[in-house]
Amino acid sequence: MKTILRFIKREAVLCAALALALVSMLPVPPDVGYAGYIDLRTLSILFCLMGVMAGLQGTGLFQWVAQTLLSRVRRAWQLVLILVLLCFFSSMLITNDVALIAFVPFTLTVLGLAGRDVRSRLLVPAVALQTVAANLGSMLTPAGNPQNLYLYSKAGMSAAQLMGLMLPYTALSLALLVSWVLIQSMGYRTPIRVEFSQKPELSGSPARLLVYAALFCLDLLAVLRVLPYPAALLFTVIGLLLTDRKIFLHIDYSLLLTFVGFFIFTGNMGRLPQFADILRQAVSGNEVLAGAAASQIISNVPAALLLSGFTENIPDLIVGVNLGGLGTLIASMASLISYKLVTKEDAGLAGRYFRYFTVVNLCFLGALLLFRFAFGG
């Protein structure tokens, strides 16, 4: 029983998705229509990207880039800004989850090397801003996060259309992040120096890195619809099997099953006229606010999957669930990664981190929503 409870606690979103799927099967028993619920393209590309990112992370590439950039840092604002922008820009290609998994542990190490005073003053704001940066940077591209990958495919948008839609919000986010970092660091004027114990270097053979880079390019071609997704899936699976089979153990299968659960639930609910009409009326014309509000409660990926079946205005829903990744700690599941890493490093920081995280997220969410309704229609 304890094992089951631990699993439910650890995989709360997955369990909720599967529970909703099972409940929805009562009024709509399984039939041939279920086959049309599952978006195999999204699941396949997501699987490929997660596998390749796990491989690239194992080579130490992300840490190598970060250590190279930080080798000549002398000021607090430089240190924090580089750490934050690493998450912002890298998340556009490697997803917000991977950016945080790669750079938050590195940040904890770097701040420790910079000295106790630097760590005490900068750890909480640096990691909280990295989390905000990863969630905001990832909204620009189809590969940046799961909800974009799904919604842009569902809407039949091109990558250029998605990027054009989200570019104003991304540009404003970058300006807000830089301003916040500079203001945050103004009070810390003492010169700092980060002394790494060894020079940055990549692990593994150059051939392995080239294989992962090639597979990543193939997967991006599938995202852009240049390469059929079954071909990308086949090449990726073969490439990972030949390079390192253990990578398959690091793929987030719970996220893939969460997608399946919500696909079944929304598909079944769409076949119940009364429920579909009620939700469609609630969402229609209010996609931005509905997406942002639902994300605060169930996180933005489930919100995107749930609401997408009840509106034709997918572009507004994309804006809503992307901005909705800000706010509460569960608004984006990626945010929990940073929280767990910080509290594991120092449990005493939990309250301070939560408060700072909430304040900065609400400020950014409010600013971006204000921008949306002032200039975005």
XYZ file of C-alpha atoms in Angstrom:
377
model
C 0.000 0.000 0.000
C 2.823 2.408 0.880
C 4.447 1.701 -2.482
C 1.216 2.575 -4.287
C 0.809 5.793 -2.300
C 4.400 6.802 -3.040
C 3.813 6.180 -6.748
C 0.617 8.264 -6.734
C 2.412 11.091 -4.941
C 5.368 10.951 -7.335
C 3.220 10.641 -10.483
C 0.143 12.639 -9.484
C -0.485 14.098 -12.944
C -0.124 10.704 -14.657
C -2.499 9.063 -12.165
C -5.042 11.855 -12.641
C -4.845 11.488 -16.430
C -5.329 7.732 -16.298
C -8.162 8.051 -13.776
C -9.964 10.562 -15.998
C -9.454 8.276 -18.989
C -10.951 5.301 -17.132
C -13.928 7.303 -15.869
C -14.619 8.621 -19.375
C -14.798 5.048 -20.641
C -17.991 4.423 -18.644
C -20.286 6.559 -20.836
C -18.169 5.895 -23.957
C -17.024 2.242 -24.016
C -13.899 1.467 -26.065
C -14.558 1.170 -29.801
C -12.812 1.830 -33.104
C -13.172 5.566 -32.539
C -10.502 5.407 -29.842
C -7.826 4.954 -32.500
C -8.431 8.499 -33.676
C -7.769 9.979 -30.240
C -4.055 9.330 -30.086
C -1.709 11.808 -31.758
C 1.088 9.435 -32.746
C 3.124 12.201 -34.344
C 3.385 14.180 -31.112
C 4.171 11.098 -29.030
C 6.808 9.858 -31.472
C 8.642 13.178 -31.768
C 8.470 13.751 -28.013
C 9.965 10.292 -27.441
C 12.762 11.018 -29.913
C 13.622 14.393 -28.413
C 13.690 13.033 -24.862
C 16.004 10.200 -25.903
C 18.433 12.411 -27.804
C 18.479 15.037 -25.041
C 19.309 12.341 -22.487
C 22.211 11.290 -24.692
C 23.520 14.837 -25.149
C 23.265 15.502 -21.440
C 25.390 12.429 -20.772
C 28.214 13.839 -22.889
C 28.592 16.841 -20.578
C 27.970 19.226 -23.500
C 25.691 21.561 -21.556
C 28.082 21.818 -18.603
C 30.987 22.388 -20.966
C 29.186 25.336 -22.589
C 28.228 26.802 -19.212
C 31.689 26.437 -17.684
C 33.300 28.024 -20.737
C 30.982 31.043 -20.510
C 31.534 31.482 -16.778
C 35.305 31.162 -16.784
C 35.858 34.949 -16.898
C 32.942 36.184 -14.795
C 33.866 38.856 -12.218
C 30.545 40.415 -11.168
C 27.388 39.036 -9.549
C 25.127 40.354 -12.287
C 27.295 38.679 -14.934
C 27.150 35.366 -13.111
C 23.385 35.366 -12.604
C 22.638 36.718 -16.074
C 24.671 34.005 -17.801
C 23.064 31.264 -15.702
C 19.585 32.623 -16.446
C 20.137 33.178 -20.164
C 21.604 29.688 -20.534
C 18.211 28.328 -19.503
C 16.291 30.868 -21.571
C 17.994 30.184 -24.892
C 18.804 26.494 -24.470
C 15.188 25.664 -23.581
C 14.152 26.713 -27.080
C 15.892 23.619 -28.436
C 16.400 21.176 -25.572
C 13.037 21.807 -23.773
C 12.441 23.560 -20.460
C 12.733 20.328 -18.453
C 16.129 19.375 -19.861
C 17.451 22.929 -19.508
C 16.657 22.901 -15.798
C 17.932 19.363 -15.254
C 21.190 20.349 -16.961
C 21.835 23.801 -15.529
C 20.287 23.991 -12.038
C 22.654 21.382 -10.516
C 25.500 23.153 -12.309
C 24.339 26.455 -10.794
C 24.321 24.996 -7.287
C 27.908 23.844 -7.807
C 29.054 27.159 -9.299
C 27.557 29.242 -6.483
C 29.267 26.981 -3.977
C 32.608 27.568 -5.673
C 31.998 31.333 -5.655
C 31.914 31.395 -1.864
C 29.476 31.075 1.012
C 28.282 34.693 0.889
C 27.620 34.553 -2.854
C 25.756 31.273 -2.479
C 23.650 32.572 0.413
C 22.564 35.722 -1.402
C 22.206 34.495 -4.974
C 21.104 30.845 -4.885
C 17.367 31.400 -4.463
C 16.988 34.267 -6.970
C 19.310 32.607 -9.505
C 17.466 29.277 -9.564
C 14.008 30.856 -9.442
C 14.901 33.112 -12.378
C 16.419 30.160 -14.250
C 13.085 28.380 -13.873
C 11.145 31.374 -15.159
C 13.636 31.716 -18.020
C 13.304 28.066 -19.058
C 9.502 28.277 -19.086
C 9.533 31.526 -21.068
C 12.285 30.700 -23.556
C 10.728 27.335 -24.384
C 7.490 28.934 -25.539
C 9.084 30.269 -28.729
C 9.614 26.989 -30.598
C 7.665 23.790 -31.322
C 10.402 21.700 -29.669
C 10.631 23.936 -26.607
C 7.921 22.194 -24.618
C 5.359 19.396 -24.993
C 2.296 21.628 -25.245
C 3.762 23.564 -28.178
C 4.709 20.368 -29.972
C 1.152 19.079 -29.618
C -0.836 22.263 -30.229
C 1.139 23.511 -33.213
C 0.696 20.093 -34.825
C -3.019 20.024 -34.028
C -3.489 23.495 -35.520
C -1.522 22.617 -38.663
C 0.729 25.621 -38.086
C 4.208 25.971 -39.513
C 7.161 26.496 -37.189
C 7.473 30.040 -38.549
C 3.843 30.769 -37.662
C 4.273 29.497 -34.123
C 7.474 31.483 -33.635
C 5.834 34.589 -35.082
C 2.927 34.161 -32.671
C 5.133 33.805 -29.600
C 8.000 36.137 -30.572
C 6.541 39.333 -29.011
C 6.004 37.556 -25.688
C 9.464 35.991 -25.837
C 11.136 39.329 -26.600
C 9.293 41.040 -23.735
C 10.216 38.128 -21.457
C 13.891 38.529 -22.309
C 13.768 42.253 -21.535
C 12.011 41.586 -18.228
C 14.497 38.884 -17.251
C 17.546 41.048 -17.986
C 16.024 43.983 -16.099
C 15.110 41.842 -13.099
C 18.600 40.296 -12.925
C 20.305 43.695 -13.097
C 18.047 45.173 -10.409
C 18.403 42.062 -8.260
C 22.210 42.167 -8.450
C 22.684 45.932 -7.954
C 23.175 45.579 -4.219
C 25.986 43.053 -4.601
C 29.060 44.942 -5.818
C 31.819 42.766 -4.364
C 33.956 41.235 -7.157
C 33.572 37.476 -7.423
C 35.585 34.748 -9.043
C 34.558 31.199 -9.830
C 37.511 28.808 -9.698
C 36.796 25.509 -11.419
C 38.856 22.532 -10.283
C 39.485 21.446 -13.868
C 39.170 22.725 -17.395
C 35.838 22.044 -19.139
C 35.902 18.949 -21.289
C 33.424 16.633 -22.951
C 33.008 13.039 -21.852
C 32.702 10.154 -24.286
C 33.987 9.929 -27.822
C 33.535 12.663 -30.440
C 31.735 10.072 -32.573
C 29.035 9.669 -29.923
C 28.488 13.418 -29.752
C 28.209 13.573 -33.538
C 25.626 10.779 -33.529
C 23.468 12.611 -30.988
C 23.837 15.881 -32.904
C 22.814 14.166 -36.155
C 19.805 12.524 -34.518
C 18.774 15.851 -33.014
C 18.884 17.461 -36.463
C 16.752 14.638 -37.873
C 14.214 15.069 -35.094
C 14.052 18.823 -35.728
C 13.375 18.075 -39.397
C 10.459 15.916 -38.248
C 9.199 18.761 -36.048
C 9.354 21.053 -39.091
C 7.543 18.379 -41.184
C 10.459 18.132 -43.596
C 11.082 14.503 -42.599
C 8.199 12.060 -41.921
C 8.016 11.363 -38.199
C 8.105 7.522 -38.625
C 11.502 7.891 -40.317
C 12.796 10.112 -37.519
C 11.528 7.611 -34.945
C 13.203 4.699 -36.735
C 16.558 6.469 -37.134
C 16.492 7.701 -33.535
C 15.733 4.288 -32.037
C 18.439 2.611 -34.137
C 20.936 5.367 -33.347
C 20.303 5.170 -29.606
C 20.464 1.370 -29.613
C 23.835 1.448 -31.347
C 25.202 4.268 -29.177
C 23.947 3.622 -25.658
C 20.964 1.414 -24.837
C 20.808 2.718 -21.267
C 19.422 5.999 -22.604
C 16.029 4.342 -22.944
C 15.919 4.118 -19.140
C 16.115 7.922 -18.893
C 13.119 8.696 -21.115
C 10.099 10.124 -19.269
C 7.545 7.434 -20.114
C 5.151 8.833 -17.517
C 4.820 12.007 -19.614
C 4.014 9.934 -22.699
C 1.373 7.958 -20.768
C -0.030 11.224 -19.405
C -0.568 12.359 -22.988
C -2.331 9.092 -23.799
C -4.609 9.431 -20.768
C -5.661 12.962 -21.672
C -6.078 12.030 -25.345
C -8.588 9.350 -24.320
C -10.375 11.622 -21.848
C -10.771 14.584 -24.209
C -11.733 12.278 -27.069
C -14.474 10.662 -25.029
C -15.723 13.952 -23.589
C -15.955 15.338 -27.106
C -18.438 12.570 -27.890
C -20.731 13.619 -25.037
C -22.738 16.549 -26.496
C -23.821 18.144 -23.203
C -20.357 18.155 -21.630
C -18.710 19.272 -24.869
C -21.147 22.158 -25.289
C -20.633 23.420 -21.725
C -16.842 23.359 -21.940
C -16.845 24.778 -25.460
C -18.944 27.740 -24.338
C -16.652 28.340 -21.365
C -13.461 28.243 -23.447
C -14.585 29.831 -26.717
C -13.501 33.451 -26.885
C -11.602 33.119 -23.605
C -8.777 30.816 -24.704
C -5.942 32.909 -23.279
C -7.444 33.307 -19.817
C -8.857 29.770 -19.787
C -5.467 28.316 -20.703
C -3.619 30.425 -18.143
C -6.157 29.746 -15.369
C -6.365 25.986 -15.982
C -2.571 25.786 -15.989
C -2.427 27.124 -12.435
C -4.392 24.101 -11.215
C -3.418 21.173 -13.448
C -0.238 22.561 -15.128
C 0.036 23.777 -18.704
C 0.573 20.471 -20.535
C -2.648 18.831 -19.236
C -4.456 22.161 -19.695
C -3.414 22.234 -23.352
C -4.527 18.643 -23.898
C -7.832 19.153 -22.118
C -8.898 22.480 -23.622
C -7.694 21.844 -27.169
C -10.641 19.594 -27.889
C -13.140 22.341 -27.203
C -11.928 25.321 -29.211
C -11.006 26.112 -32.781
C -8.820 29.045 -31.742
C -5.655 27.069 -31.070
C -3.284 30.066 -31.477
C -4.895 31.865 -28.514
C -4.781 28.645 -26.511
C -1.063 28.350 -27.289
C -0.535 31.828 -25.843
C -2.680 31.019 -22.813
C -0.997 27.786 -21.761
C 2.489 29.137 -22.446
C 1.936 32.208 -20.291
C 0.117 29.935 -17.848
C 3.374 28.127 -17.175
C 4.077 31.082 -14.884
C 2.264 31.484 -11.588
C 1.927 28.589 -9.164
C 4.623 26.008 -8.536
C 2.617 23.416 -10.488
C 1.677 25.700 -13.392
C 4.568 24.123 -15.280
C 5.756 20.707 -14.131
C 9.280 21.794 -15.088
C 9.173 24.215 -12.156
C 9.014 21.287 -9.741
C 12.408 20.118 -11.014
C 14.103 23.257 -9.689
C 12.166 23.182 -6.430
C 13.161 19.578 -5.736
C 16.812 20.258 -6.572
C 16.972 23.317 -4.305
C 15.267 21.623 -1.360
C 17.447 18.552 -1.793
C 20.507 20.819 -1.642
C 19.220 22.665 1.452
C 15.824 21.826 2.940
C 15.933 25.059 4.933
C 15.536 27.063 1.718
C 12.120 25.604 0.845
C 10.033 28.443 2.293
C 12.282 31.229 1.054
C 12.459 29.732 -2.432
C 8.690 29.195 -2.631
C 7.972 32.806 -1.649
C 10.495 34.309 -4.048
C 9.432 31.975 -6.855
C 5.754 32.876 -6.401
C 6.388 36.621 -6.357
C 8.570 36.655 -9.464
C 6.207 34.335 -11.356
C 3.124 36.408 -10.568
C 4.941 39.596 -11.599
C 5.976 38.113 -14.936
C 2.554 36.533 -15.534
C 0.799 39.815 -14.788
C 3.118 41.787 -17.073
C 2.729 39.363 -19.978
C -1.059 39.113 -19.647
C -1.268 42.907 -19.496
C 0.831 43.064 -22.663
C -1.439 40.506 -24.318
C -4.673 42.392 -23.662
C -3.157 45.809 -24.295
C -1.517 44.983 -27.618
C -2.434 41.433 -28.635
C -6.170 41.782 -29.081
